[in-house]
Amino acid sequence: MQRRYARLRQIRSLDPEKDFLAIYRLSAVYEFPWDFTRALELALYRTYAVPSIGRLLSQTAELTERTQKRYDDTALLLDAIVEHGFDSDTGRAAVRRINHMHRSYDISNDDMRYVLCTFVVTPKRWIDAYGWRRFSRHEAEASAVYYRTLGRHLGIRDIPGCYEEFAECLDSYEDAHFGWDEGARAVSDATIDLMASWYPRPLAPTLRAVTVALLDPALLKAFRYEEPHPLSKALVRRAVWLRGRAVRLLPPRTAPHYARQNPEIKGYPDGYRVDELGTHPVPGVRGCPVRHMDLPAARRQD
């Protein structure tokens, strides 16, 4: 039987620059699949607090009227690249779909880069706080290379290099741009309602309170949520921490767990095709502004 830390030793035997996909996959689908799901949910949630992002998401109505579908599509598109790699037909189809959706909107490079930073930084911070072990240096470095690669495929410019640069970019961008927006608050409320809907209805108020208790002060301020009671906040965070301690005592996972296997993915009971996921926005319709004509070459190519 494989020992609890054997996979970490395997990760440390690999090169984060050359073997970044293998390391990222080992971390995301073997070591911390539940934590990565929660952390990437929080990563996307953080982006709503940047008014230019939250407002656009509100205008498209995708996250307020079709919240489950948008959640599913985002998770499945990102998951396809993790599972199949950048050079596979499936991975390339996922990148094309992401690019097609993004290029239809007036999204700044700075906002795109910030979203990329959330994918690098939030999982490490979540796992360090609540995971069954801390995120290793090898994993942090491989994650930075993985998302640098994804960013290049998405045509994002001026991408940070190492993990520390991603963290600095994220923190400085949030300090400068987090703020109130009515549309962003509507997107935030819809997302919390979606997460509560995954469980029995009587638990919904408790689950909403739990979600808010996991938000940091900057997010609470941006969305104008009431500060949770200190005892409630401490209890929620302690419970999530204890879950990590319990996982440490369990045998290591022997089979991969991809996001497509998560019970929260509910919109495709009969299966799906990656090249059909997501939206097909029409410029000028439902909050979709006229697309840029000066997109970088990497974002124009399929």
Tab-separated table of C-alpha atoms in Angstrom:
chain	number	residue	atom	x	y	z
A	1	MET	CA	0.000	0.000	0.000
A	2	GLN	CA	1.273	3.444	-0.901
A	3	ARG	CA	2.339	5.540	2.081
A	4	ARG	CA	0.767	8.930	2.781
A	5	TYR	CA	3.736	11.046	1.706
A	6	ALA	CA	5.016	8.842	-1.128
A	7	ARG	CA	3.408	11.017	-3.799
A	8	LEU	CA	5.002	14.134	-2.340
A	9	ARG	CA	8.379	12.439	-2.698
A	10	GLN	CA	7.459	11.660	-6.303
A	11	ILE	CA	6.591	15.314	-6.881
A	12	ARG	CA	9.899	16.438	-5.405
A	13	SER	CA	11.752	14.101	-7.774
A	14	LEU	CA	10.354	15.970	-10.795
A	15	ASP	CA	11.461	19.235	-12.394
A	16	PRO	CA	8.840	22.009	-11.965
A	17	GLU	CA	9.912	23.705	-15.200
A	18	LYS	CA	9.845	20.627	-17.426
A	19	ASP	CA	7.354	18.422	-15.572
A	20	PHE	CA	4.915	21.144	-14.528
A	21	LEU	CA	1.851	19.387	-15.955
A	22	ALA	CA	2.680	16.093	-14.234
A	23	ILE	CA	3.242	17.851	-10.906
A	24	TYR	CA	0.115	19.979	-11.207
A	25	ARG	CA	-1.956	16.923	-12.112
A	26	LEU	CA	-0.585	14.913	-9.161
A	27	SER	CA	-1.471	17.756	-6.806
A	28	ALA	CA	-4.891	18.597	-8.231
A	29	VAL	CA	-6.351	15.146	-8.887
A	30	TYR	CA	-4.555	12.917	-6.373
A	31	GLU	CA	-3.327	14.934	-3.396
A	32	PHE	CA	-5.915	17.720	-3.053
A	33	PRO	CA	-8.910	17.296	-5.400
A	34	TRP	CA	-11.471	18.600	-2.873
A	35	ASP	CA	-9.238	21.485	-1.838
A	36	PHE	CA	-8.501	22.486	-5.430
A	37	THR	CA	-12.223	22.552	-6.194
A	38	ARG	CA	-12.953	24.801	-3.216
A	39	ALA	CA	-9.916	26.988	-3.863
A	40	LEU	CA	-10.685	27.516	-7.554
A	41	GLU	CA	-14.291	28.346	-6.651
A	42	LEU	CA	-12.913	30.989	-4.299
A	43	ALA	CA	-10.423	32.137	-6.937
A	44	LEU	CA	-13.197	32.855	-9.440
A	45	TYR	CA	-15.310	34.373	-6.678
A	46	ARG	CA	-12.529	36.840	-5.846
A	47	THR	CA	-12.622	38.172	-9.379
A	48	TYR	CA	-16.186	39.457	-8.882
A	49	ALA	CA	-14.869	41.991	-6.366
A	50	VAL	CA	-13.011	43.803	-9.165
A	51	PRO	CA	-15.853	46.036	-10.441
A	52	SER	CA	-14.810	45.876	-14.103
A	53	ILE	CA	-15.035	42.066	-13.941
A	54	GLY	CA	-18.069	41.737	-11.697
A	55	ARG	CA	-20.007	44.336	-13.674
A	56	LEU	CA	-19.338	42.578	-16.992
A	57	LEU	CA	-20.391	39.221	-15.552
A	58	SER	CA	-23.600	40.835	-14.342
A	59	GLN	CA	-24.286	42.382	-17.757
A	60	THR	CA	-23.942	39.049	-19.541
A	61	ALA	CA	-26.420	37.508	-17.038
A	62	GLU	CA	-24.581	34.185	-17.333
A	63	LEU	CA	-23.812	34.057	-13.613
A	64	THR	CA	-27.148	35.433	-12.425
A	65	GLU	CA	-29.602	33.601	-14.694
A	66	ARG	CA	-27.643	30.480	-15.701
A	67	THR	CA	-25.379	30.131	-12.697
A	68	GLN	CA	-25.131	26.330	-12.666
A	69	LYS	CA	-24.302	26.140	-16.367
A	70	ARG	CA	-21.635	28.821	-16.083
A	71	TYR	CA	-20.129	27.027	-13.082
A	72	ASP	CA	-20.142	23.689	-14.925
A	73	ASP	CA	-18.687	25.081	-18.138
A	74	THR	CA	-15.865	26.916	-16.375
A	75	ALA	CA	-14.900	23.889	-14.303
A	76	LEU	CA	-15.092	21.477	-17.237
A	77	LEU	CA	-13.080	23.644	-19.630
A	78	LEU	CA	-10.282	24.156	-17.133
A	79	ASP	CA	-10.452	20.488	-16.147
A	80	ALA	CA	-10.079	19.324	-19.752
A	81	ILE	CA	-6.669	20.977	-19.988
A	82	VAL	CA	-5.514	19.463	-16.694
A	83	GLU	CA	-6.631	15.983	-17.718
A	84	HIS	CA	-5.508	15.942	-21.345
A	85	GLY	CA	-2.734	18.542	-21.544
A	86	PHE	CA	-2.158	21.575	-23.732
A	87	ASP	CA	-1.022	19.612	-26.781
A	88	SER	CA	-3.958	17.208	-26.947
A	89	ASP	CA	-6.962	17.676	-29.230
A	90	THR	CA	-9.198	18.048	-26.160
A	91	GLY	CA	-6.891	20.563	-24.498
A	92	ARG	CA	-6.678	22.643	-27.674
A	93	ALA	CA	-10.479	22.542	-28.029
A	94	ALA	CA	-10.850	23.836	-24.463
A	95	VAL	CA	-8.405	26.689	-25.105
A	96	ARG	CA	-10.246	27.619	-28.310
A	97	ARG	CA	-13.558	27.731	-26.463
A	98	ILE	CA	-12.126	29.933	-23.692
A	99	ASN	CA	-10.541	32.267	-26.222
A	100	HIS	CA	-13.711	32.501	-28.294
A	101	MET	CA	-15.730	33.574	-25.261
A	102	HIS	CA	-13.186	36.042	-23.909
A	103	ARG	CA	-12.423	37.767	-27.188
A	104	SER	CA	-16.086	38.724	-27.585
A	105	TYR	CA	-15.887	41.036	-24.568
A	106	ASP	CA	-13.966	44.177	-23.767
A	107	ILE	CA	-11.683	42.616	-21.138
A	108	SER	CA	-8.448	44.373	-20.293
A	109	ASN	CA	-5.147	42.525	-20.200
A	110	ASP	CA	-4.746	43.592	-16.572
A	111	ASP	CA	-8.027	41.932	-15.612
A	112	MET	CA	-7.138	38.768	-17.523
A	113	ARG	CA	-3.752	38.631	-15.818
A	114	TYR	CA	-5.379	39.119	-12.410
A	115	VAL	CA	-7.755	36.194	-13.005
A	116	LEU	CA	-4.758	34.053	-13.936
A	117	CYS	CA	-3.056	35.080	-10.688
A	118	THR	CA	-6.033	33.927	-8.639
A	119	PHE	CA	-5.660	30.426	-10.099
A	120	VAL	CA	-2.021	30.279	-8.976
A	121	VAL	CA	-2.208	31.944	-5.575
A	122	THR	CA	-5.585	30.989	-4.099
A	123	PRO	CA	-5.048	27.174	-4.154
A	124	LYS	CA	-1.706	27.463	-2.334
A	125	ARG	CA	-3.132	29.779	0.303
A	126	TRP	CA	-6.200	27.574	0.786
A	127	ILE	CA	-4.164	24.351	1.026
A	128	ASP	CA	-1.631	25.913	3.397
A	129	ALA	CA	-4.529	26.899	5.670
A	130	TYR	CA	-6.852	23.890	5.341
A	131	GLY	CA	-5.180	21.055	3.435
A	132	TRP	CA	-3.947	17.806	4.949
A	133	ARG	CA	-0.401	19.070	4.364
A	134	ARG	CA	1.076	22.329	3.132
A	135	PHE	CA	1.672	22.991	-0.555
A	136	SER	CA	5.293	22.201	-1.366
A	137	ARG	CA	7.716	24.537	-3.096
A	138	HIS	CA	7.790	22.190	-6.099
A	139	GLU	CA	3.998	22.370	-6.381
A	140	ALA	CA	3.950	26.164	-6.161
A	141	GLU	CA	6.635	26.479	-8.840
A	142	ALA	CA	4.908	23.972	-11.135
A	143	SER	CA	1.583	25.770	-10.689
A	144	ALA	CA	3.205	29.043	-11.733
A	145	VAL	CA	4.632	27.419	-14.883
A	146	TYR	CA	1.310	25.697	-15.642
A	147	TYR	CA	-0.616	28.971	-15.557
A	148	ARG	CA	2.118	30.873	-17.379
A	149	THR	CA	1.610	28.333	-20.149
A	150	LEU	CA	-2.167	28.712	-20.021
A	151	GLY	CA	-1.806	32.490	-20.031
A	152	ARG	CA	0.325	32.385	-23.160
A	153	HIS	CA	-2.305	30.230	-24.886
A	154	LEU	CA	-4.882	32.861	-23.930
A	155	GLY	CA	-2.742	35.696	-25.264
A	156	ILE	CA	-2.228	37.363	-21.876
A	157	ARG	CA	0.722	39.753	-21.788
A	158	ASP	CA	3.230	40.528	-19.021
A	159	ILE	CA	2.566	37.312	-17.106
A	160	PRO	CA	4.404	37.000	-13.776
A	161	GLY	CA	7.270	34.544	-13.600
A	162	CYS	CA	7.598	32.740	-10.269
A	163	TYR	CA	4.950	32.091	-7.634
A	164	GLU	CA	6.038	35.107	-5.572
A	165	GLU	CA	5.494	37.395	-8.560
A	166	PHE	CA	2.008	35.969	-9.074
A	167	ALA	CA	1.232	36.591	-5.385
A	168	GLU	CA	2.527	40.152	-5.523
A	169	CYS	CA	0.543	40.859	-8.686
A	170	LEU	CA	-2.637	39.506	-7.089
A	171	ASP	CA	-2.254	41.396	-3.819
A	172	SER	CA	-1.394	44.719	-5.445
A	173	TYR	CA	-4.251	44.417	-7.948
A	174	GLU	CA	-6.765	43.681	-5.217
A	175	ASP	CA	-5.488	46.582	-3.111
A	176	ALA	CA	-5.918	48.917	-6.067
A	177	HIS	CA	-9.151	47.604	-7.596
A	178	PHE	CA	-11.391	45.826	-5.091
A	179	GLY	CA	-14.549	47.862	-4.625
A	180	TRP	CA	-18.337	47.990	-4.571
A	181	ASP	CA	-20.474	47.403	-7.637
A	182	GLU	CA	-24.170	46.596	-7.576
A	183	GLY	CA	-23.933	44.142	-10.463
A	184	ALA	CA	-20.953	42.382	-8.899
A	185	ARG	CA	-22.910	41.978	-5.664
A	186	ALA	CA	-25.746	40.360	-7.645
A	187	VAL	CA	-23.253	37.897	-9.162
A	188	SER	CA	-21.836	37.173	-5.714
A	189	ASP	CA	-25.305	36.526	-4.255
A	190	ALA	CA	-26.199	34.231	-7.169
A	191	THR	CA	-22.998	32.234	-6.664
A	192	ILE	CA	-23.636	31.778	-2.951
A	193	ASP	CA	-27.214	30.721	-3.716
A	194	LEU	CA	-25.885	28.168	-6.215
A	195	MET	CA	-23.526	26.644	-3.658
A	196	ALA	CA	-26.351	26.426	-1.121
A	197	SER	CA	-28.596	24.742	-3.715
A	198	TRP	CA	-26.308	21.706	-3.853
A	199	TYR	CA	-27.557	20.604	-0.422
A	200	PRO	CA	-30.996	20.023	1.184
A	201	ARG	CA	-33.088	23.205	1.208
A	202	PRO	CA	-33.357	23.513	5.028
A	203	LEU	CA	-29.565	23.842	5.181
A	204	ALA	CA	-29.446	26.796	2.771
A	205	PRO	CA	-29.262	29.609	5.385
A	206	THR	CA	-26.515	27.787	7.270
A	207	LEU	CA	-24.538	27.122	4.104
A	208	ARG	CA	-24.761	30.753	3.039
A	209	ALA	CA	-23.439	31.773	6.458
A	210	VAL	CA	-20.622	29.222	6.167
A	211	THR	CA	-19.588	30.570	2.775
A	212	VAL	CA	-19.517	34.162	4.010
A	213	ALA	CA	-17.493	33.082	7.068
A	214	LEU	CA	-14.739	31.839	4.730
A	215	LEU	CA	-14.405	35.211	2.983
A	216	ASP	CA	-11.611	37.542	4.018
A	217	PRO	CA	-12.245	41.152	5.147
A	218	ALA	CA	-11.370	42.622	1.742
A	219	LEU	CA	-14.060	40.531	0.018
A	220	LEU	CA	-16.639	41.260	2.728
A	221	LYS	CA	-15.985	44.972	2.339
A	222	ALA	CA	-16.143	44.892	-1.457
A	223	PHE	CA	-19.513	43.108	-1.458
A	224	ARG	CA	-20.781	44.963	1.629
A	225	TYR	CA	-21.558	41.763	3.477
A	226	GLU	CA	-21.995	41.994	7.215
A	227	GLU	CA	-18.935	40.811	9.115
A	228	PRO	CA	-19.645	37.316	10.509
A	229	HIS	CA	-19.664	36.874	14.256
A	230	PRO	CA	-16.100	36.036	15.390
A	231	LEU	CA	-17.237	32.792	17.007
A	232	SER	CA	-19.095	31.644	13.877
A	233	LYS	CA	-16.106	32.516	11.716
A	234	ALA	CA	-13.738	30.627	14.012
A	235	LEU	CA	-15.977	27.557	14.145
A	236	VAL	CA	-16.346	27.359	10.356
A	237	ARG	CA	-12.647	27.710	9.698
A	238	ARG	CA	-11.797	25.252	12.437
A	239	ALA	CA	-14.176	22.706	10.938
A	240	VAL	CA	-12.548	22.998	7.502
A	241	TRP	CA	-9.108	22.720	9.105
A	242	LEU	CA	-10.200	19.601	11.006
A	243	ARG	CA	-11.378	18.059	7.747
A	244	GLY	CA	-7.804	18.369	6.494
A	245	ARG	CA	-6.463	16.702	9.634
A	246	ALA	CA	-8.907	13.828	9.122
A	247	VAL	CA	-7.840	13.379	5.479
A	248	ARG	CA	-4.236	13.080	6.650
A	249	LEU	CA	-5.190	9.916	8.520
A	250	LEU	CA	-6.783	8.299	5.468
A	251	PRO	CA	-4.945	6.148	2.915
A	252	PRO	CA	-3.704	8.139	-0.090
A	253	ARG	CA	-5.901	8.313	-3.160
A	254	THR	CA	-5.089	5.598	-5.690
A	255	ALA	CA	-7.259	6.838	-8.576
A	256	PRO	CA	-7.410	10.373	-10.014
A	257	HIS	CA	-10.404	12.552	-9.253
A	258	TYR	CA	-11.056	15.168	-11.937
A	259	ALA	CA	-13.418	18.115	-11.660
A	260	ARG	CA	-15.792	16.436	-14.131
A	261	GLN	CA	-16.411	13.816	-11.410
A	262	ASN	CA	-17.512	16.361	-8.814
A	263	PRO	CA	-21.148	16.071	-7.689
A	264	GLU	CA	-21.456	19.857	-8.058
A	265	ILE	CA	-21.314	19.436	-11.854
A	266	LYS	CA	-25.001	18.924	-12.603
A	267	GLY	CA	-25.720	20.328	-16.049
A	268	TYR	CA	-24.598	17.447	-18.275
A	269	PRO	CA	-26.096	14.176	-17.014
A	270	ASP	CA	-25.857	12.691	-20.527
A	271	GLY	CA	-22.288	13.811	-21.149
A	272	TYR	CA	-20.828	16.729	-23.070
A	273	ARG	CA	-18.390	17.718	-25.790
A	274	VAL	CA	-15.650	20.135	-24.829
A	275	ASP	CA	-16.006	22.100	-28.061
A	276	GLU	CA	-19.671	22.751	-27.242
A	277	LEU	CA	-19.179	23.986	-23.669
A	278	GLY	CA	-19.571	27.598	-22.647
A	279	THR	CA	-21.396	30.460	-24.298
A	280	HIS	CA	-21.460	31.662	-27.884
A	281	PRO	CA	-21.803	35.420	-27.369
A	282	VAL	CA	-22.903	37.741	-30.162
A	283	PRO	CA	-21.312	41.205	-30.089
A	284	GLY	CA	-23.787	43.847	-28.950
A	285	VAL	CA	-26.254	41.328	-27.466
A	286	ARG	CA	-26.925	40.754	-23.731
A	287	GLY	CA	-24.050	42.741	-22.396
A	288	CYS	CA	-21.597	41.598	-25.033
A	289	PRO	CA	-19.780	44.688	-26.306
A	290	VAL	CA	-18.175	44.928	-29.713
A	291	ARG	CA	-15.007	42.872	-29.667
A	292	HIS	CA	-11.549	44.421	-29.710
A	293	MET	CA	-9.855	44.839	-33.067
A	294	ASP	CA	-6.370	45.085	-31.528
A	295	LEU	CA	-6.186	41.686	-29.847
A	296	PRO	CA	-2.698	40.160	-29.564
A	297	ALA	CA	-1.930	37.687	-32.293
A	298	ALA	CA	-1.905	34.781	-29.850
A	299	ARG	CA	-5.538	35.483	-28.955
A	300	ARG	CA	-6.648	35.779	-32.569
A	301	GLN	CA	-5.372	32.359	-33.495
A	302	ASP	CA	-7.319	29.182	-32.997
